[in-house]
Coordinates of C-alpha atoms in Angstrom, one line a residue:
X1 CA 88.4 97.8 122.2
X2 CA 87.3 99.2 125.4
X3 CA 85.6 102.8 125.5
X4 CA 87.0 105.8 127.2
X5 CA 85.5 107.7 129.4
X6 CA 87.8 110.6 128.7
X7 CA 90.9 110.3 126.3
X8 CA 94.1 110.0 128.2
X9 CA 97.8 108.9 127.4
X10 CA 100.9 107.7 129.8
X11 CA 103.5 109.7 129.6
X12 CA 107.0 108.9 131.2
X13 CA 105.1 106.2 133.4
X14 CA 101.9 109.3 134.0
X15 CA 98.6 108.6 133.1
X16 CA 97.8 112.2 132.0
X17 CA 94.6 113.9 130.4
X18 CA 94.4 115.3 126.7
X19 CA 91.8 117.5 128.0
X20 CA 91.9 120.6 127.5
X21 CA 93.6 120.3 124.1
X22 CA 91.4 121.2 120.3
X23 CA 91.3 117.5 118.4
X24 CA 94.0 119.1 115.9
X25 CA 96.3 119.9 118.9
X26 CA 99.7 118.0 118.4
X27 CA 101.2 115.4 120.1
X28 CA 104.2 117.9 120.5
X29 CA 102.1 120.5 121.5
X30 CA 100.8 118.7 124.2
X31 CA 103.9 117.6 125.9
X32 CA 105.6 121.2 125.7
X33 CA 102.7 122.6 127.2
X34 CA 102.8 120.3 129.9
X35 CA 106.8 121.0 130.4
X36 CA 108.5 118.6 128.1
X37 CA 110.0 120.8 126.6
X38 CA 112.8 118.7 125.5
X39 CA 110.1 117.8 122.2
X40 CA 111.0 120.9 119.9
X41 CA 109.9 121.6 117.1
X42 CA 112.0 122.1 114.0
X43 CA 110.2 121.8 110.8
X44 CA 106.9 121.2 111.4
X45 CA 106.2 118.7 108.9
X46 CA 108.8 115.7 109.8
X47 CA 111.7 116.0 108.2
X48 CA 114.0 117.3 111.0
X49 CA 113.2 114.7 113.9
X50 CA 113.8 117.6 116.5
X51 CA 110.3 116.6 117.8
X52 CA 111.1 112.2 118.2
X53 CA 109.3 110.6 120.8
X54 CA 108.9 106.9 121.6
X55 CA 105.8 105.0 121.2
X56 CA 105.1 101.4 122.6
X57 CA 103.4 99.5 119.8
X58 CA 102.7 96.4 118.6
X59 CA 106.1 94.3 118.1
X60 CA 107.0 92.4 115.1
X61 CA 109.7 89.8 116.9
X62 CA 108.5 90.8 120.7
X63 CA 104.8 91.4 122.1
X64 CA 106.0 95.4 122.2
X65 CA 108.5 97.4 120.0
X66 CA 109.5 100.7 121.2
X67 CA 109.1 103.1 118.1
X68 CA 110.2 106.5 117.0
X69 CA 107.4 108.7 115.9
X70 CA 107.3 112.5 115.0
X71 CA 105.0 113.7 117.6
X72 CA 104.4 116.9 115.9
X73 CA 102.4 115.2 113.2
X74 CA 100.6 112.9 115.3
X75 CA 97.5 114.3 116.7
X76 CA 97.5 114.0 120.9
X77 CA 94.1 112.5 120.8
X78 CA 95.4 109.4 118.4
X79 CA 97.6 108.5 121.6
X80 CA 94.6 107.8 123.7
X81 CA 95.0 105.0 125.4
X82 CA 98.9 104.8 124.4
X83 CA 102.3 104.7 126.5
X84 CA 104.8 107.3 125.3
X85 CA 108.5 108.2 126.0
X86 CA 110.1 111.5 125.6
X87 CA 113.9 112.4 126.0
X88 CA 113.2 113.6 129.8
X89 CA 111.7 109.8 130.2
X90 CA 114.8 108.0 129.1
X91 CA 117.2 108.7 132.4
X92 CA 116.2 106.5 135.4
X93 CA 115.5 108.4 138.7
X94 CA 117.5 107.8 141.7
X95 CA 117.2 108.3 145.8
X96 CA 115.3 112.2 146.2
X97 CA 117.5 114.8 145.4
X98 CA 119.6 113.0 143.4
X99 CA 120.6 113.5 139.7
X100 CA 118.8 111.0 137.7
X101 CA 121.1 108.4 136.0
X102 CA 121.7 109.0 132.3
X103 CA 120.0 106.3 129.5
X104 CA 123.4 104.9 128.0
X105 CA 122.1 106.7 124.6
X106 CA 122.3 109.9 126.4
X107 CA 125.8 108.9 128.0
X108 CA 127.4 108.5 124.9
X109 CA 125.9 111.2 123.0
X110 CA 127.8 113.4 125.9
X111 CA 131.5 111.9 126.0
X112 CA 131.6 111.6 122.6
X113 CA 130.6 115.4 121.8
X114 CA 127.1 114.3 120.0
X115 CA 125.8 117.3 121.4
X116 CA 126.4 121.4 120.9
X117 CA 123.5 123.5 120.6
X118 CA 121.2 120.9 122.0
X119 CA 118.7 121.7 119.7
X120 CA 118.6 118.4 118.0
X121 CA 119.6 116.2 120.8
X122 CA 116.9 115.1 122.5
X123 CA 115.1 114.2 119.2
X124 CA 118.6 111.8 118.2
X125 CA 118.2 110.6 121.6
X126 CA 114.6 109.2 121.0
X127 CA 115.7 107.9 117.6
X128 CA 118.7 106.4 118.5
X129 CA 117.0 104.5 122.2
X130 CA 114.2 103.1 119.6
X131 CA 117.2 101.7 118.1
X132 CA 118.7 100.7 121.0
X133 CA 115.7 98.8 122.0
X134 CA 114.8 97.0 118.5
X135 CA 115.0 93.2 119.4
X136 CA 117.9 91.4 117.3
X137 CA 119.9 94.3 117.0
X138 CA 123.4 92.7 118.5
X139 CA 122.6 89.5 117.9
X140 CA 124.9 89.8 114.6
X141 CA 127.0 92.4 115.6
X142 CA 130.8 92.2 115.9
X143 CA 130.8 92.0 119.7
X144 CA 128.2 88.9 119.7
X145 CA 130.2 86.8 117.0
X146 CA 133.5 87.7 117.4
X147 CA 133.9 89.2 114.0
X148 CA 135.6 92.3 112.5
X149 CA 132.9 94.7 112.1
X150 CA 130.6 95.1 109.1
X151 CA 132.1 97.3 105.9
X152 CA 128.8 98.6 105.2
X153 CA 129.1 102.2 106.9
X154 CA 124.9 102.5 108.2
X155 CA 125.4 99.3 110.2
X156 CA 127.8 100.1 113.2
X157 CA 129.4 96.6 114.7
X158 CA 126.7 96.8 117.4
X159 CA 124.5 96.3 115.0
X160 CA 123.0 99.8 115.0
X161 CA 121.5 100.9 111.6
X162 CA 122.2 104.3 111.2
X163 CA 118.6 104.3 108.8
X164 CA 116.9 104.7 112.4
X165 CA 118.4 108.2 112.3
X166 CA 117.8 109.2 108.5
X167 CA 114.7 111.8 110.1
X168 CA 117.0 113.3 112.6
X169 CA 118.8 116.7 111.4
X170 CA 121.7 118.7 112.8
X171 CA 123.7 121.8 112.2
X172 CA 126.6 121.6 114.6
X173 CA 128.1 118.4 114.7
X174 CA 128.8 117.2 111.1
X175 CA 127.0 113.4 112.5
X176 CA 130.4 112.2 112.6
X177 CA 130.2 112.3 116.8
X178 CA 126.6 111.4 116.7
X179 CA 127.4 108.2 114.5
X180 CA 130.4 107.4 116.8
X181 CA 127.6 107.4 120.0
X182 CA 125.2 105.2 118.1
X183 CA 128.0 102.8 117.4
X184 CA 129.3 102.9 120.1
X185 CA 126.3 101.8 122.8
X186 CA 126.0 98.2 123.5
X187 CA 123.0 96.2 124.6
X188 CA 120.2 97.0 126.9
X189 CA 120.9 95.6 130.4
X190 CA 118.9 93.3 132.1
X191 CA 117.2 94.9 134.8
X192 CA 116.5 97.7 132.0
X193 CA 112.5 98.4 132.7
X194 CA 112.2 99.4 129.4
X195 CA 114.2 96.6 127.9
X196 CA 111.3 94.6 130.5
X197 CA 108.7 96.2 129.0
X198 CA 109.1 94.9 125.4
X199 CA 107.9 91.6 126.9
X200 CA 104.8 92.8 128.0
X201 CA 101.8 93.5 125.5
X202 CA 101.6 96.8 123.9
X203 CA 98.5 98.8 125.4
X204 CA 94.9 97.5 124.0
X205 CA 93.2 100.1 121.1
X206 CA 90.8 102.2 122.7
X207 CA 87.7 103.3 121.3
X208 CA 87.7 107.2 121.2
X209 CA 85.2 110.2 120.7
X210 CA 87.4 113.4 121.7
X211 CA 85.2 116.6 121.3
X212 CA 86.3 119.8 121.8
X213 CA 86.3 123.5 120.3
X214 CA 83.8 122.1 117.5
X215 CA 85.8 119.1 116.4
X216 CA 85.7 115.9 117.4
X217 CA 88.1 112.8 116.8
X218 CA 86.7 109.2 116.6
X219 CA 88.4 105.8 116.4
X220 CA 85.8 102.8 116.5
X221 CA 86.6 99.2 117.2
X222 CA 85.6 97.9 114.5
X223 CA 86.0 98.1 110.5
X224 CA 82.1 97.9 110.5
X225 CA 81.7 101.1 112.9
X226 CA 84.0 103.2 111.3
X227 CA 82.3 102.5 107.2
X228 CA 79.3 103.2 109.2
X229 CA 80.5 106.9 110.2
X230 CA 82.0 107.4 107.3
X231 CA 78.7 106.7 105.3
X232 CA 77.2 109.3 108.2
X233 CA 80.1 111.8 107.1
X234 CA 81.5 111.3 104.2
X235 CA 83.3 114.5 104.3
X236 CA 85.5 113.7 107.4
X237 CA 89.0 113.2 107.1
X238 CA 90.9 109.6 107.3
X239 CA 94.4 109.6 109.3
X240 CA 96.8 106.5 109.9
X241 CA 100.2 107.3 110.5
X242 CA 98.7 111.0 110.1
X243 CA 102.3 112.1 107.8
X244 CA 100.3 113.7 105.0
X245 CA 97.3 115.1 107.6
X246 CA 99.8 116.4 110.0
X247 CA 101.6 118.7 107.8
X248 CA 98.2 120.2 106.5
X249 CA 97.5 120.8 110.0
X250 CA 101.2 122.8 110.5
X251 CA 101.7 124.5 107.6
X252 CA 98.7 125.1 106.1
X253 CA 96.8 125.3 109.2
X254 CA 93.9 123.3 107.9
X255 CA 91.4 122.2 110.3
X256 CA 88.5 119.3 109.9
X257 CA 85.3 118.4 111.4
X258 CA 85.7 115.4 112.2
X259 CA 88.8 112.6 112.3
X260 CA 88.3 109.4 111.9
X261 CA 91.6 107.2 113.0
X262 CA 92.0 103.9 111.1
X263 CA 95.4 103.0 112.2
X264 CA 94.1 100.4 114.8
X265 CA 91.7 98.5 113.0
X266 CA 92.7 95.3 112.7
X267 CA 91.0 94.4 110.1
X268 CA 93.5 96.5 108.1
X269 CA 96.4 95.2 109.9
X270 CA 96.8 92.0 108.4
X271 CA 99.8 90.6 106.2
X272 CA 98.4 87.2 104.7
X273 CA 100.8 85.1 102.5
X274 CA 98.5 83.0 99.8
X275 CA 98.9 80.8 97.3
X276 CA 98.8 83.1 94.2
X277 CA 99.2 86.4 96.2
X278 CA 100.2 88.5 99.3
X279 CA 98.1 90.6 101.3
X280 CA 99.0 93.6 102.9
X281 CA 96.4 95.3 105.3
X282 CA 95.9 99.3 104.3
X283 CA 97.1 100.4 107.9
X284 CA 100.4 98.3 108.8
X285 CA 103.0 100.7 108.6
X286 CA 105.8 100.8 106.2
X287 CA 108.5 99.8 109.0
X288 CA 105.7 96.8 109.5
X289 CA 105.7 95.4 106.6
X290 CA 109.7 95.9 106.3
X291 CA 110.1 93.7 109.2
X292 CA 107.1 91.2 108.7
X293 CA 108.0 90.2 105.0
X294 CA 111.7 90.4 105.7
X295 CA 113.2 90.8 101.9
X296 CA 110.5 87.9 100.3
X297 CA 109.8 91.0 98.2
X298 CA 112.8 92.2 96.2
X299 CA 110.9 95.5 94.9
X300 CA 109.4 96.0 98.4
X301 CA 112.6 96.0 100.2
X302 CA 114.7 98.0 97.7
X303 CA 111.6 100.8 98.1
X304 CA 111.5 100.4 102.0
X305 CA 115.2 102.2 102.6
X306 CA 114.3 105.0 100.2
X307 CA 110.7 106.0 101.3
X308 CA 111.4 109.0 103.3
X309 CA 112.9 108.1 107.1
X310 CA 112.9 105.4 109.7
X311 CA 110.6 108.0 111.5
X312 CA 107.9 108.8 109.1
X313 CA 108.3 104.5 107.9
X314 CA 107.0 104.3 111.4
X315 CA 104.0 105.7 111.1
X316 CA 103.0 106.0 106.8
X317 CA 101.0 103.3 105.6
X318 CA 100.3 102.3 102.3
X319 CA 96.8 102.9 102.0
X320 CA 97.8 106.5 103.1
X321 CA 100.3 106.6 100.6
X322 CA 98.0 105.3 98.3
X323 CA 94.9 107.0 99.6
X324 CA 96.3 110.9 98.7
X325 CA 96.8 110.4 95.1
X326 CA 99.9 111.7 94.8
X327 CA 101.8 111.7 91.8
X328 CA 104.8 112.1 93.3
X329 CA 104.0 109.1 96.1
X330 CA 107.2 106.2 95.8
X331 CA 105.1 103.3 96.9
X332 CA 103.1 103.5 93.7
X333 CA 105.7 103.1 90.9
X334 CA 106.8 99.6 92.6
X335 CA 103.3 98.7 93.7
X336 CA 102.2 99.2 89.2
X337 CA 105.3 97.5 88.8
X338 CA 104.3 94.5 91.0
X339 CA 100.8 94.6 89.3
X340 CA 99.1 94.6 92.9
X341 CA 95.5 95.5 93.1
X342 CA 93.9 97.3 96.0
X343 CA 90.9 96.0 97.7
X344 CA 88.3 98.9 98.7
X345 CA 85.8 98.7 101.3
X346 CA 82.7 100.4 102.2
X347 CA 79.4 100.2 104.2
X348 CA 77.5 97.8 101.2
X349 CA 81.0 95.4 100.4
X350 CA 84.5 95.3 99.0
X351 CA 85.6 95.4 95.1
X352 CA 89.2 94.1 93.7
X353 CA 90.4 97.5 91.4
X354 CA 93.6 96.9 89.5
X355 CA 95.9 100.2 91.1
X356 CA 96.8 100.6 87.1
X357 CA 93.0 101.4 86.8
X358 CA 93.1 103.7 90.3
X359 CA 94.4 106.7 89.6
X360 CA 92.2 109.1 87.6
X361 CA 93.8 112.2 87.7
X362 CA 95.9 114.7 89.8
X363 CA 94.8 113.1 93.7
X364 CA 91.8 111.4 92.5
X365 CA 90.8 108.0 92.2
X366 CA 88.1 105.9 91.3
X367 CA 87.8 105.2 95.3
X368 CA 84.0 106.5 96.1
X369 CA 82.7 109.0 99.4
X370 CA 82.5 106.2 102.4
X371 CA 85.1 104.1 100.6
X372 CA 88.5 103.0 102.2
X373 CA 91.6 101.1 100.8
X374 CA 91.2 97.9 103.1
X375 CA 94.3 95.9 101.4
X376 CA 97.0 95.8 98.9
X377 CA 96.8 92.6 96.8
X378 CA 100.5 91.5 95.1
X379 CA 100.3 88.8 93.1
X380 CA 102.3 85.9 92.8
X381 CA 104.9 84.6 92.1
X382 CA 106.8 87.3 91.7
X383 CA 109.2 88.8 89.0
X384 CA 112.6 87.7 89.2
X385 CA 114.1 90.9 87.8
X386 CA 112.9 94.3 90.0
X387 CA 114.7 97.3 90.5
X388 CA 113.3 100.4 92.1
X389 CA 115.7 103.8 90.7
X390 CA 114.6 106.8 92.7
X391 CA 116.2 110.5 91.3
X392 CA 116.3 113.1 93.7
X393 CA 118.6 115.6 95.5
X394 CA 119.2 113.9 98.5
X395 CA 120.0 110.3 99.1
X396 CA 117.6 109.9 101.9
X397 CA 115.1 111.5 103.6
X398 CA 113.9 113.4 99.8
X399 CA 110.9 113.7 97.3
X400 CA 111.4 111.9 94.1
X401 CA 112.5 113.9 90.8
X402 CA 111.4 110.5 89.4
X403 CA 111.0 107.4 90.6
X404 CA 111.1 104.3 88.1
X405 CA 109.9 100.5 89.4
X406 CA 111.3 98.0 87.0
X407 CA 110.0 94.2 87.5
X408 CA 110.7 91.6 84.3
X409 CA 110.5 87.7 83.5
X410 CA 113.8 87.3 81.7
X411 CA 114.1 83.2 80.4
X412 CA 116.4 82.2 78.8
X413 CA 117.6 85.2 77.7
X414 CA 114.4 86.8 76.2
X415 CA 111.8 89.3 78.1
X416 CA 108.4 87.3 78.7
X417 CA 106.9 90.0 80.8
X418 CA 107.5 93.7 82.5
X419 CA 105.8 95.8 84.1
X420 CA 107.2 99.4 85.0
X421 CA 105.8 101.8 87.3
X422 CA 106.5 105.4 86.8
X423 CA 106.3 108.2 89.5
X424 CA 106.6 112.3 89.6
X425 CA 106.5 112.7 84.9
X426 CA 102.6 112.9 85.0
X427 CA 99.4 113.7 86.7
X428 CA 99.2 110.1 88.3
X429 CA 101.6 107.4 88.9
X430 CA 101.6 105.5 85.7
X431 CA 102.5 102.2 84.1
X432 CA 104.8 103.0 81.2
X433 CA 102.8 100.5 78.6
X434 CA 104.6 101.4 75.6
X435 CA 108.1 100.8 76.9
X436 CA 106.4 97.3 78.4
X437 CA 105.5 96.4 74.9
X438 CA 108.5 96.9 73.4
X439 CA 110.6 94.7 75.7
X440 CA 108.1 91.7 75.8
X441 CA 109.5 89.0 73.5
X442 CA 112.5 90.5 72.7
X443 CA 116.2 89.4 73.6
X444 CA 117.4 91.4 76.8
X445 CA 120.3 92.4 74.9
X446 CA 121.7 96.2 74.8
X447 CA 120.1 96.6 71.9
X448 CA 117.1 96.0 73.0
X449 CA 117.3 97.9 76.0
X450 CA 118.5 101.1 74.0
X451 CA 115.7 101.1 71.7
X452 CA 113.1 100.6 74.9
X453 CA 115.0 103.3 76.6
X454 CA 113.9 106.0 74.0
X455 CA 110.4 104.7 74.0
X456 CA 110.7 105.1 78.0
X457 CA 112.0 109.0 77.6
X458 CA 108.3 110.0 75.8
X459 CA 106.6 108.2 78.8
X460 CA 104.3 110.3 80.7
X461 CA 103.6 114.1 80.6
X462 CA 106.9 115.1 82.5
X463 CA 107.0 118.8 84.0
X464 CA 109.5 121.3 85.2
X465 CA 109.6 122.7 88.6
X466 CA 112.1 123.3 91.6
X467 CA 113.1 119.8 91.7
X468 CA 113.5 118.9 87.7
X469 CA 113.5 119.8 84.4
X470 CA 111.1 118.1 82.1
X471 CA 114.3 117.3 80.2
X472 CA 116.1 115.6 83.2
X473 CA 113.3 113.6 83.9
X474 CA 112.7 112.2 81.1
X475 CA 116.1 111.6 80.4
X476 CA 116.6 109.8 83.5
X477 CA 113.6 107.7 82.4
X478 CA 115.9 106.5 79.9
X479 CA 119.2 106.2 81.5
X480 CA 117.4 103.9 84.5
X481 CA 116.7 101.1 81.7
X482 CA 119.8 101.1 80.5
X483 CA 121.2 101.4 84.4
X484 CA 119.3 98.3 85.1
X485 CA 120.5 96.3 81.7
X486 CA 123.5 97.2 82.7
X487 CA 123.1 95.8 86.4
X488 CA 121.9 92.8 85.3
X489 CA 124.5 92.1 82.9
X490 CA 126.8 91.9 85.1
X491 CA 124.9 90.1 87.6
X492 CA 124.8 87.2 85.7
X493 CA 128.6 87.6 84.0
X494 CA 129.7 87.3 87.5

């Protein structure tokens, strides 16, 4: 990575200083203050997508993918050395004086009445052009084969998954209109420069040291550097995708010392396919990984959907996920239930710690000062039964009431192994061994599954607050068992 002499992003085609922002200033702060106002800000902690902006990163199927982000988590100073794209970016200039030509996202969002208080808009218009952009999108749409379009109602016949818009709220328009435009643009034209630019590499990682106002935000080259600082200061704060950071920032205006940004490494960017396991690198983000292992993980890619948005999968990484301890957290409940391990790192080496030994207690771990989650080991091969149940209010976009990751070796008929991950009934994520051992060897019959299903309603320490009862949660313990006997059962009578 080459240094920096002073941190600077592109914007709309601009190279433009971060200077004079604080190192906690937002990336949405930043562009309104510099008259892009079209980034709003809703909610302040990413879950209304009023604040979308597109980032060039990294592709998975083309040397750069254009990806929605939430700029008012992401620090400014983590786009150093990044290209950007707000809503004002997306129209393409004409002759002086002229009215700038709309991006086709934008046209149809206007005929079809996508639009009424505008307050939302340009955020869906970011979300929607990432969309627009993703490489492969029409190649199996209705217009490309010929074919009626697809029944499933989130994938438009363009193509367009309506999941790229899961993070993006609106009061006005009931989403009807705003589906119609996303189903009804077509594909990017050729002499579209940011269509071009997907073929060109994404920008290089730059190392940063931002200083300002008594803080200072680093990002080394290396994996060795950055143990090295974090030995120095063990007290500074890690960010990836910065979705957990950035709303401590917002809403509870915390403020840190130092940042140290990990999202670049590559060391912790690798996805490795072994003989006996996979490995997932601690900072490829959830949208990544999606795209990279491409459903040769069942349990993965039921989870993938149902963790939070498209726009927070874009930047949340599992060793962030993993790293704040929540109990609450929905990669942990499949990740126990695949048996993976984590692989920690510091300054003196790396251990292998079982993750059903890595949670000590409410947001703690065994992880030590200096230590970072380098890798998530899965072992294989994998279960052939896996289902991952996830309660909550909303179907998308939510925090689990419970979440329950179900993954069993069923032959001939009988239940050689499971494993079950539980989420949001204790102080940790847990593995629900008692229900485990009274499966294991016995018939997968409803019988079986009804006794195991009381066993799985005394699981865990459940607790009542806003989003459950003790008593729901631990009855939907139950009922998911018999949910996925059930599933299965006809599965294989069909």
């Amino acid at each position: 990575m080459p240094g920096t002499t002073g941190a600077r992003m592109t914007v709309n085609g601009t190279e433009t200083p971060i200077s004079p922002c604080a190192p906690h200033t937002t990336a949405l702060d930043f562009l309104r203050e510099r008259g892009l106002t079209g980034t709003k800000e809703g909610c302040a902690e990413g879950e209304c997508g009023a604040c979308s902006v597109m980032v060039a990163r990294p592709g998975v199927h083309k040397p750069t993918d254009w990806v929605a982000v939430n700029a008012c988590l992401v620090p400014a100073a983590a786009l150093d050395g990044q290209e950007i794209v707000t809503a004002e970016g997306l129209a393409t200039a004409g002759e002086p004086g002229t009215v700038p030509s709309l991006h086709p996202v934008q046209e149809e969002m206007a005929v079809r009445g996508g639009s009424q208080c505008g307050y939302c808009t340009p955020g869906f218009v970011c979300s929607m052009a990432a969309e627009y952009y993703r490489p492969g999108r029409c190649e199996h749409s209705a217009t490309a084969t010929g074919t009626a379009p697809s029944a499933d109602a989130e994938h438009g016949p363009n193509g367009f998954d309506l999941h790229a818009l899961s993070g993006n709220l609106c009061r006005c328009t009931g989403y009807r209109p705003i589906r119609d435009a996303a189903f009804a643009v077509g594909a990017p034209a050729d002499d579209d420069p940011l269509a071009r630019r997907r073929e060109l590499p994404p920008p290089a990682p730059v190392t940063t040291e931002y200083a300002r106002d008594g803080g200072v935000f680093l990002r080394k080259s290396t994996l060795a550097e950055t143990l090295r600082v974090l030995r120095e200061r063990p007290d500074a704060v890690v960010v990836a995708g910065s979705t957990d950071w950035g709303v401590e920032v917002n809403i509870r205006a915390r403020r840190a010392d130092c940042v140290i940004a990990i999202d670049r490494l590559p060391e912790l960017r690798e996805l490795r396919v072994e003989s006996d396991h996979i490995e997932i690198g601690a900072a490829l983000t959830l949208t990544e990984i999606e795209r990279r292992l491409d459903g040769d993980v069942p349990l993965l890619a039921e989870l993938f959907p149902q963790f939070a948005s498209r726009l927070i999968r874009n930047s949340a990484t599992l060793g962030g996920n993993l790293g704040t301890g929540s109990p609450i957290g929905d990669s942990a409940p499949v990740l126990l239930a695949l048996d993976a391990s984590l692989v920690l790192t510091d300054a003196d080496g790396e251990r292998v710690v079982p993750l059903a030994d890595y949670f000590t207690g409410y947001r703690q771990s065994v992880r030590r000062p200096g230590e970072l989650i380098r890798a998530v080991r899965v072992p294989l091969p994998l279960a052939p039964v896996t289902a991952f149940h996830k309660i909550a209010k909303r179907r998308f976009d939510d925090i689990s009431s419970v979440a329950v990751a179900f993954a069993l070796d069923i032959e001939d008929g009988l239940v050689r192994t499971a494993r079950i991950g539980l989420g949001g009934v204790a102080a940790t994520p847990i593995r629900s061994l008692a229900t485990e051992a009274a499966l294991e060897g016995k018939p997968w019959s409803a019988r079986t599954a009804e006794a195991a299903a009381r066993v799985l309603r005394g699981e865990g320490t459940p607790m009542s607050d806003h989003r459950a009862s003790a008593l729901y949660r631990s009855a939907m313990l139950g009922q998911s068992l018999l949910k996925l006997h059930a599933q299965t059962t006809e599965a294989v009578s069909s």
